[in-house]
CSV table of C-alpha atoms in Angstrom, one decimal:
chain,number,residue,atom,x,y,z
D,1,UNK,CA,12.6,3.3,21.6
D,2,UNK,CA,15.6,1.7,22.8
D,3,UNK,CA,18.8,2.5,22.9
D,4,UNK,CA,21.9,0.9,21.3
D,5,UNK,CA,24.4,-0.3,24.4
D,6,UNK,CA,26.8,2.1,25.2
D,7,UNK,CA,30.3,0.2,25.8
D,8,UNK,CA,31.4,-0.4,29.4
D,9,UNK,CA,34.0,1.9,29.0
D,10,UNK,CA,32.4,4.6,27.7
D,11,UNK,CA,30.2,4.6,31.2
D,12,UNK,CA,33.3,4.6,33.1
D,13,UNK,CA,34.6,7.2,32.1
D,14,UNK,CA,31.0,9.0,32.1
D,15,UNK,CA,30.6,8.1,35.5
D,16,UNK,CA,34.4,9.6,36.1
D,17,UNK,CA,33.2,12.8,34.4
D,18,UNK,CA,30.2,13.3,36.8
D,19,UNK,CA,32.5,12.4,39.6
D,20,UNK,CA,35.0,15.6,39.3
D,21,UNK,CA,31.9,17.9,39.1
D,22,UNK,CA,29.6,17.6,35.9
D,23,UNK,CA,26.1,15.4,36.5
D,24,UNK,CA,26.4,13.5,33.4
D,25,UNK,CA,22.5,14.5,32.9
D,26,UNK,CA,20.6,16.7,30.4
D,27,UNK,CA,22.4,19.4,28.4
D,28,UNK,CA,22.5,22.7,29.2
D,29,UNK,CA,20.1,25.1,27.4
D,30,UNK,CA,22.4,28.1,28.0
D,31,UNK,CA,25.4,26.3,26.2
D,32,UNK,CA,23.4,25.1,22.9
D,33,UNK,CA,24.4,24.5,20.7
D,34,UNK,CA,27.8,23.5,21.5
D,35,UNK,CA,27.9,22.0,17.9
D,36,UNK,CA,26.4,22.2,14.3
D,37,UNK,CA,22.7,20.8,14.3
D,38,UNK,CA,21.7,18.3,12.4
D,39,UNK,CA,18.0,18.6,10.3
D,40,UNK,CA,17.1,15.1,9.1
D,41,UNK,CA,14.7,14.8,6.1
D,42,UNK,CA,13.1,11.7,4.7
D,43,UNK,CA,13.0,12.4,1.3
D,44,UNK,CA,15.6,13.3,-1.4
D,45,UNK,CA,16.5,17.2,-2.1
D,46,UNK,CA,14.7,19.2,-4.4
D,47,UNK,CA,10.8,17.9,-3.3
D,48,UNK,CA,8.7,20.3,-0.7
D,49,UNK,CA,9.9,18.6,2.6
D,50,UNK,CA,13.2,19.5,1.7
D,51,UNK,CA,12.7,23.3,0.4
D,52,UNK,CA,11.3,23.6,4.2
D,53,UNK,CA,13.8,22.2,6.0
D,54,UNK,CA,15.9,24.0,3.7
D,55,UNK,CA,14.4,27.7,4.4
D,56,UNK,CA,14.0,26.5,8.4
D,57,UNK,CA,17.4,25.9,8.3
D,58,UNK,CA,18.6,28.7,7.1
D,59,UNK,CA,16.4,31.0,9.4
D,60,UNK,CA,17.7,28.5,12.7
D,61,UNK,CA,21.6,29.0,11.5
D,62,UNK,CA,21.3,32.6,11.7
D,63,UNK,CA,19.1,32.3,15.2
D,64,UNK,CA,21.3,29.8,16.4
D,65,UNK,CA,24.7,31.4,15.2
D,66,UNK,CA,25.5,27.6,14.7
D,67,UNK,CA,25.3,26.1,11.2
D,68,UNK,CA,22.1,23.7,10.7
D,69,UNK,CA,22.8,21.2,8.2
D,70,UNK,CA,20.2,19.2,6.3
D,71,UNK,CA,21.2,15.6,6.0
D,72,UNK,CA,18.5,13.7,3.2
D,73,UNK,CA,17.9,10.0,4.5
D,74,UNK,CA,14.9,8.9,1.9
D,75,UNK,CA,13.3,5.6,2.7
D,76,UNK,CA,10.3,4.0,4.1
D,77,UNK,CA,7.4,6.8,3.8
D,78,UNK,CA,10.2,8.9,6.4
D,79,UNK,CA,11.0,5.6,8.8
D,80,UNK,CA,14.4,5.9,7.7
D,81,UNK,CA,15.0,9.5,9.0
D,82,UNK,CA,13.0,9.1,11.7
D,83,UNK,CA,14.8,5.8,13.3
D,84,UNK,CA,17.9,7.5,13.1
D,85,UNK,CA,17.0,10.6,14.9
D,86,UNK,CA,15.6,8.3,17.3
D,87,UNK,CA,19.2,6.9,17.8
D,88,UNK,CA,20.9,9.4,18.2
D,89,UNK,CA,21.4,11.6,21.5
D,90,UNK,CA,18.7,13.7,22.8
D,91,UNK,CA,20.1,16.8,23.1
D,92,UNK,CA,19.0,19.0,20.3
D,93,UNK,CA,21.7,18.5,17.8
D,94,UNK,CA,19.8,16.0,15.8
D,95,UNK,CA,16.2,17.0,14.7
D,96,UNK,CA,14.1,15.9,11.6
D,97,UNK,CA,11.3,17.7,9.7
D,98,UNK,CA,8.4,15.5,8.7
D,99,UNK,CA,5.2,15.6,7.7
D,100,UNK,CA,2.7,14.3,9.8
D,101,UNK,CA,2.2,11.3,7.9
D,102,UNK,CA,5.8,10.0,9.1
D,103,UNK,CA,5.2,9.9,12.6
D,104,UNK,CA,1.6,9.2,12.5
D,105,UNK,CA,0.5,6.9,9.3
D,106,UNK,CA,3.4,4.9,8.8
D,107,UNK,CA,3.4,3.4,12.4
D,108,UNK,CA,-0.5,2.7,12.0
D,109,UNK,CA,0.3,1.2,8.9
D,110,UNK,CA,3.4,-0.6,9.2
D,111,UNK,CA,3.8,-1.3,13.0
D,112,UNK,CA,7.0,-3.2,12.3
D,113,UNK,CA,8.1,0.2,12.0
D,114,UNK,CA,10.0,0.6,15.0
D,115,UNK,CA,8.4,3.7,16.3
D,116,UNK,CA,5.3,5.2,17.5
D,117,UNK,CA,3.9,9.0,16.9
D,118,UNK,CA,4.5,9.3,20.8
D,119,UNK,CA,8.5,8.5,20.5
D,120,UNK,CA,9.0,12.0,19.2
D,121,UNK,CA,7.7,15.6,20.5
D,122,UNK,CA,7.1,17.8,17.7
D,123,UNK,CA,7.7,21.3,17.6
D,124,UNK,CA,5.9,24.6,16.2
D,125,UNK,CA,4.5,24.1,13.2
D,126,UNK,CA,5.8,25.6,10.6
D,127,UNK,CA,4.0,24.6,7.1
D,128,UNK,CA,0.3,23.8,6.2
D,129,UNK,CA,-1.0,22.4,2.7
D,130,UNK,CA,-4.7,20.9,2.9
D,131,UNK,CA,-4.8,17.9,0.7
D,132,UNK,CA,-6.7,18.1,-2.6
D,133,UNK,CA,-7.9,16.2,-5.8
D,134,UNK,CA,-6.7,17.6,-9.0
D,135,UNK,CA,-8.3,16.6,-12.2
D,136,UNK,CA,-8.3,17.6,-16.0
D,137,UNK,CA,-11.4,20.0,-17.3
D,138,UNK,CA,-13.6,17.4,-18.3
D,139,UNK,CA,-13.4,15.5,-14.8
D,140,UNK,CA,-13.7,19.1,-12.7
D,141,UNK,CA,-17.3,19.6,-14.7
D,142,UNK,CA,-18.8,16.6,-12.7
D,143,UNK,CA,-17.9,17.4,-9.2
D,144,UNK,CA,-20.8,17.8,-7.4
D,145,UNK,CA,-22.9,15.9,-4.5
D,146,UNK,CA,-22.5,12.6,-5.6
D,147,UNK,CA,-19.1,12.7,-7.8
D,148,UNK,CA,-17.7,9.3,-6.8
D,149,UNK,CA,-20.6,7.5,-7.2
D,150,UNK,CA,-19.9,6.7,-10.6
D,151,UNK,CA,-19.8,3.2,-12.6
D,152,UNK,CA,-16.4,3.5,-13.6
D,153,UNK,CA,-13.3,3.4,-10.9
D,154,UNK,CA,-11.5,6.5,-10.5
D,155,UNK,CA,-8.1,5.8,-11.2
D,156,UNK,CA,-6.0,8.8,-8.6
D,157,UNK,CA,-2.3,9.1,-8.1
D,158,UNK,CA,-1.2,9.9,-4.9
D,159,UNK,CA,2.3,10.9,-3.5
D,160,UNK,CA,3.2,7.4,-2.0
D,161,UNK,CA,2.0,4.3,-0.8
D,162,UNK,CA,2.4,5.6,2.9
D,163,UNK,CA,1.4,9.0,2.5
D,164,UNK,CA,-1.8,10.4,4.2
D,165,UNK,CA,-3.5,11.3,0.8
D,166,UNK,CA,-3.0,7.9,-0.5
D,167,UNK,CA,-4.5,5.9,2.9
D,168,UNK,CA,-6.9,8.5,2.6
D,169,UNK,CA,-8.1,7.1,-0.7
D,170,UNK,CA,-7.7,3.7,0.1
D,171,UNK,CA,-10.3,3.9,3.2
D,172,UNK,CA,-12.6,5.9,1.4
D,173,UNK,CA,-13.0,2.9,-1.0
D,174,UNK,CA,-13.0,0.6,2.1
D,175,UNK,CA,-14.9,2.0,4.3
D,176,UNK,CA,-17.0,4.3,2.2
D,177,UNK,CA,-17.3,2.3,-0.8
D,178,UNK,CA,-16.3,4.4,-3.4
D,179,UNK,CA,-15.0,3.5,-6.5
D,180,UNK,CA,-11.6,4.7,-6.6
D,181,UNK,CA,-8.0,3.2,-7.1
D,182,UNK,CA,-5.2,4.7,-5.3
D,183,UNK,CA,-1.5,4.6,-7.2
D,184,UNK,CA,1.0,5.5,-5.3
D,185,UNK,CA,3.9,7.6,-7.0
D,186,UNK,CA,7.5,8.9,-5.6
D,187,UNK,CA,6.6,12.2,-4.8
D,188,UNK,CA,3.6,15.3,-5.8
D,189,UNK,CA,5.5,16.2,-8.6
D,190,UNK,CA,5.6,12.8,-10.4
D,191,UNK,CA,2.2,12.1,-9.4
D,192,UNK,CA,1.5,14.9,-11.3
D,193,UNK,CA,3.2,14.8,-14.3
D,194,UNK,CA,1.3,11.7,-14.4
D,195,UNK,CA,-1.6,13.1,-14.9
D,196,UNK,CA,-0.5,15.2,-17.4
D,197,UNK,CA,0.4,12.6,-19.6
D,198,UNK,CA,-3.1,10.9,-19.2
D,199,UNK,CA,-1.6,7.7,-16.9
D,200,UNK,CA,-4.3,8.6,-14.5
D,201,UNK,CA,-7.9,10.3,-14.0
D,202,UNK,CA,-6.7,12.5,-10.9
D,203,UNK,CA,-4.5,13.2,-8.3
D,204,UNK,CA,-4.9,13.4,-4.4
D,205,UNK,CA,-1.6,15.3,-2.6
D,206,UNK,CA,-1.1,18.1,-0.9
D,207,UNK,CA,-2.1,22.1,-2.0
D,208,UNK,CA,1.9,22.9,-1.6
D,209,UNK,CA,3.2,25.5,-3.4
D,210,UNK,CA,5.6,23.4,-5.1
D,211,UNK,CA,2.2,21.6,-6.6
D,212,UNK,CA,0.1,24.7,-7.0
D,213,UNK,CA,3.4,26.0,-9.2
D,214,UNK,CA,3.3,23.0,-11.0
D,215,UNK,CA,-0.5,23.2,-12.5
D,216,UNK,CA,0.5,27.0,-13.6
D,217,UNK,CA,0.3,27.0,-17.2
D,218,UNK,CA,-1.7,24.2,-17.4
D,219,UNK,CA,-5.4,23.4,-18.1
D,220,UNK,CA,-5.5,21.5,-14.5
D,221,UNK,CA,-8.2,22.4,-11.5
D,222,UNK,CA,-8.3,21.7,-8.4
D,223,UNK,CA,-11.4,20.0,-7.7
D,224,UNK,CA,-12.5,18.7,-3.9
D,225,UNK,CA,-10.6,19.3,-0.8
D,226,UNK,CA,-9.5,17.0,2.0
D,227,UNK,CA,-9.4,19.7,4.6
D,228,UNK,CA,-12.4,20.6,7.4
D,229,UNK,CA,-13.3,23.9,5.7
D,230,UNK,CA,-12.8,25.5,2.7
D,231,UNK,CA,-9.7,27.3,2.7
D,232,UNK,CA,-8.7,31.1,1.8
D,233,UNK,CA,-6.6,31.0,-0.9
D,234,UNK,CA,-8.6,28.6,-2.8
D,235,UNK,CA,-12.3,29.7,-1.5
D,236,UNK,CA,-14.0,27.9,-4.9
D,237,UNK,CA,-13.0,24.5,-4.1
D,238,UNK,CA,-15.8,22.8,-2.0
D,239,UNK,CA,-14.5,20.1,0.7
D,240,UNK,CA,-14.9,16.0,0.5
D,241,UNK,CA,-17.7,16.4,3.3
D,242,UNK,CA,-19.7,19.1,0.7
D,243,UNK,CA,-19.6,16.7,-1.5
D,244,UNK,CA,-21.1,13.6,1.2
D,245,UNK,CA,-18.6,12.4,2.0
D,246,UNK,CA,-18.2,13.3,5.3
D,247,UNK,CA,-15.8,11.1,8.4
D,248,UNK,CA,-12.3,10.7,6.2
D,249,UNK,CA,-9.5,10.8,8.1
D,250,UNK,CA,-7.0,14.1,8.5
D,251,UNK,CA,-5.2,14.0,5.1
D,252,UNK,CA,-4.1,17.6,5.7
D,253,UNK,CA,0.0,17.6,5.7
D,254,UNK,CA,1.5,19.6,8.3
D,255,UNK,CA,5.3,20.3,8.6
D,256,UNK,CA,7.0,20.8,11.5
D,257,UNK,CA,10.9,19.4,13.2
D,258,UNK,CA,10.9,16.7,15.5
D,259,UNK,CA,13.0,15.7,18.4
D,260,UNK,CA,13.2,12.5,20.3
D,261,UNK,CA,10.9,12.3,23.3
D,262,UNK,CA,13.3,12.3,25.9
D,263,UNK,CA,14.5,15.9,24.8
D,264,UNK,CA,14.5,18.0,28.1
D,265,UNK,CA,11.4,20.4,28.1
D,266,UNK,CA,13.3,23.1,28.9
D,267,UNK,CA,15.6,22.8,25.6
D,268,UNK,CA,12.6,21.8,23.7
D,269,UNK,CA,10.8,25.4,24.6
D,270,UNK,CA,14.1,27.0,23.6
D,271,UNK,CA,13.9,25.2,20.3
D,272,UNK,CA,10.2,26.6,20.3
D,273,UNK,CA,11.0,30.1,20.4
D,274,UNK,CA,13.8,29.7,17.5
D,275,UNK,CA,11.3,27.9,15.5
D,276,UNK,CA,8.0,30.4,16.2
D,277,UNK,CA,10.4,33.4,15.1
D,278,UNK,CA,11.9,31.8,11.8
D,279,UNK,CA,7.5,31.3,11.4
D,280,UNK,CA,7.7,35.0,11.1
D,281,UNK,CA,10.5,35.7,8.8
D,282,UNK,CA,9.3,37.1,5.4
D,283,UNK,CA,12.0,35.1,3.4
D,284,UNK,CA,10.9,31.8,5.0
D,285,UNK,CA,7.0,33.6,3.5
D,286,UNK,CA,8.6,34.5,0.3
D,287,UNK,CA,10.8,30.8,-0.1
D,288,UNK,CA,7.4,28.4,0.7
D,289,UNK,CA,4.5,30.8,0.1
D,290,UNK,CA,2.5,33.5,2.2
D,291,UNK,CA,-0.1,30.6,2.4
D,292,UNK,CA,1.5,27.8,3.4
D,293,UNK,CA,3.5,29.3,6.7
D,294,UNK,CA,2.0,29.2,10.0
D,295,UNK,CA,2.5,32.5,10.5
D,296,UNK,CA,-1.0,34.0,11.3
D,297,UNK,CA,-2.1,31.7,14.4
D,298,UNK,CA,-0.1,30.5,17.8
D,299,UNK,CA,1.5,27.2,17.5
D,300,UNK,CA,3.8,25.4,19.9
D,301,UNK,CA,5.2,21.8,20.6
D,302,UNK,CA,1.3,21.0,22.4
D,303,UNK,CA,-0.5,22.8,19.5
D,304,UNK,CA,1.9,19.9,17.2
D,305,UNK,CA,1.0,17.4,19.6
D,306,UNK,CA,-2.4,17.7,19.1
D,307,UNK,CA,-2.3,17.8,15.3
D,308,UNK,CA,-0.8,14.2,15.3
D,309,UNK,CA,-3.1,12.8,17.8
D,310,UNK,CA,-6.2,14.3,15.9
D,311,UNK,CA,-4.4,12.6,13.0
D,312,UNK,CA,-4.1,9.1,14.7
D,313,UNK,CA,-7.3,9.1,15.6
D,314,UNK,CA,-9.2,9.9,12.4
D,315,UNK,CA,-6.9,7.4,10.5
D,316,UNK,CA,-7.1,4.4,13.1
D,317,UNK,CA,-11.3,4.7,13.8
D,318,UNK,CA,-11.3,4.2,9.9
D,319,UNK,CA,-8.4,1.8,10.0
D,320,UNK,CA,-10.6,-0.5,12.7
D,321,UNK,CA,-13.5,0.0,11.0
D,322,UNK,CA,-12.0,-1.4,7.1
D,323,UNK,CA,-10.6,-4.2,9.1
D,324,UNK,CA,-14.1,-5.4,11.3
């Protein structure tokens, strides 16, 4: 990612700086922050990326005795946010919290993007929600082996164009022939009111809390899941693969903050250990739910890493093999 120019003054008087003692190099870990930190989220207040960075926020503040503001930039599936933490400085006072299909799916998508998954080192995770298809009563009694081999198109909203669940959908009828229609919607939440009002035969999105809250009260299952196993809280709900339909990509979301790859390794561990112990705070459990917080297994920035190249590769195997 490249940087903007930095005016020929401005490195004169850097390089007269560095001359009377400093080295004009990375920041010091024992002086951060020397300012309030910045938490970038791509989507607009009120929706489950920003009740995390919210709650992480609040947890870092008190950590960091600095405030931690979170600044909304919506656009783009996230490439807003995440092009202009990638512009600004390095140094830990700007971070963003994404879900994986930011840094990962967009790029694949849309390489005009400006970014790669690999401009950005991620740090501990902090949230997990397995994607899932929700579907009214009479839809939930079919699944079984075989459910979307059907005559009729299954017509699922997803929560955005860009969005793992929704490329997810799209390359299972590509590649896998089924007969489904992705629509793409701003957001879980819309995606599911949609399906209350009948606009659609199912939705595909993640198993957040903020959705799981939002089928209470109403006659709504959850159906298949897009994760590898089946998962605790939710031990009824057999998997895609159960079903045949095995090989989809990683439609899981995964939250954690980012920082621009040139971030010194030594401040990104700091930022490591502040994030692994807000993991542990109860009110961060109580705020996003007991089973949504990585809270029971290690994580780190390499544990992150991983997650998005697992990620990349599921999606762009799939990606080559709808486009041969």
């Amino acid at each position: 990612m490249k940087r903007p120019k930095i005016p020929a003054l401005a490195v004169a008087l850097t390089l007269v700086v560095a001359g009377c003692g400093g080295d004009g190099s990375a920041p010091d870990p024992d002086q951060y922050p020397e300012r309030p930190v910045t938490m970038l989220v791509g989507f607009a207040p009120g929706g489950g990326t920003d009740t995390i960075a919210r709650s992480l926020a609040l947890c870092l503040s008190d950590n960091l005795d600095r405030e931690v503001v979170v600044e909304n930039k919506p656009g783009g599936s996230q490439a807003v946010a995440i092009n202009d933490l990638l512009g600004a400085e390095p140094d830990g006072h700007t971070m963003a919290m994404v879900t994986t299909s930011g840094p990962v799916v967009v790029p694949l998508r849309v390489p005009s993007v400006g970014y790669t998954k690999d401009d950005v080192t991620p740090l501990n995770e902090v949230s997990l929600a397995p994607s899932v298809l929700i579907t009214p009563p009479d839809l939930h009694e079919e699944v079984g082996p075989g459910f979307l081999e059907r005559d009729e198109p299954l017509v699922v909203a997803t929560p955005g164009a860009l969005s793992a669940p929704h490329q997810a959908m799209d390359l299972l009828r590509d590649v896998r022939g089924a007969p489904v229609r992705a629509v793409p919607y701003e957001g879980s939440a819309p995606a599911v009111t949609a399906l209350m009002a009948g606009d659609v035969d199912a939705v595909f999105t993640e198993s957040s809390k903020e959705v799981m809250d939002q089928l209470g009260g109403t006659d709504l299952e959850v159906s298949v899941s897009g994760a590898s196993e089946r998962m605790d809280h939710i031990p009824d709900v057999p998997t895609f693969e159960e079903l045949g339909y095995d090989g989809l990509p990683d439609s899981d979301s995964y939250w954690f903050p980012v920082v621009p790859d040139e971030t010194p390794d030594d401040l990104v561990e700091l930022l490591e250990e502040h994030t692994a112990r807000c993991t542990q705070d109860p009110q961060l459990a109580e705020t996003l739910g007991e089973d949504y917080v990585a809270d029971d297994r290690p994580t780190s920035s390499d544990h992150s890493r991983q997650i998005m190249d697992n990620m990349h590769g599921s999606f762009l195997e799939l990606i080559e093999e709808a486009d041969s």
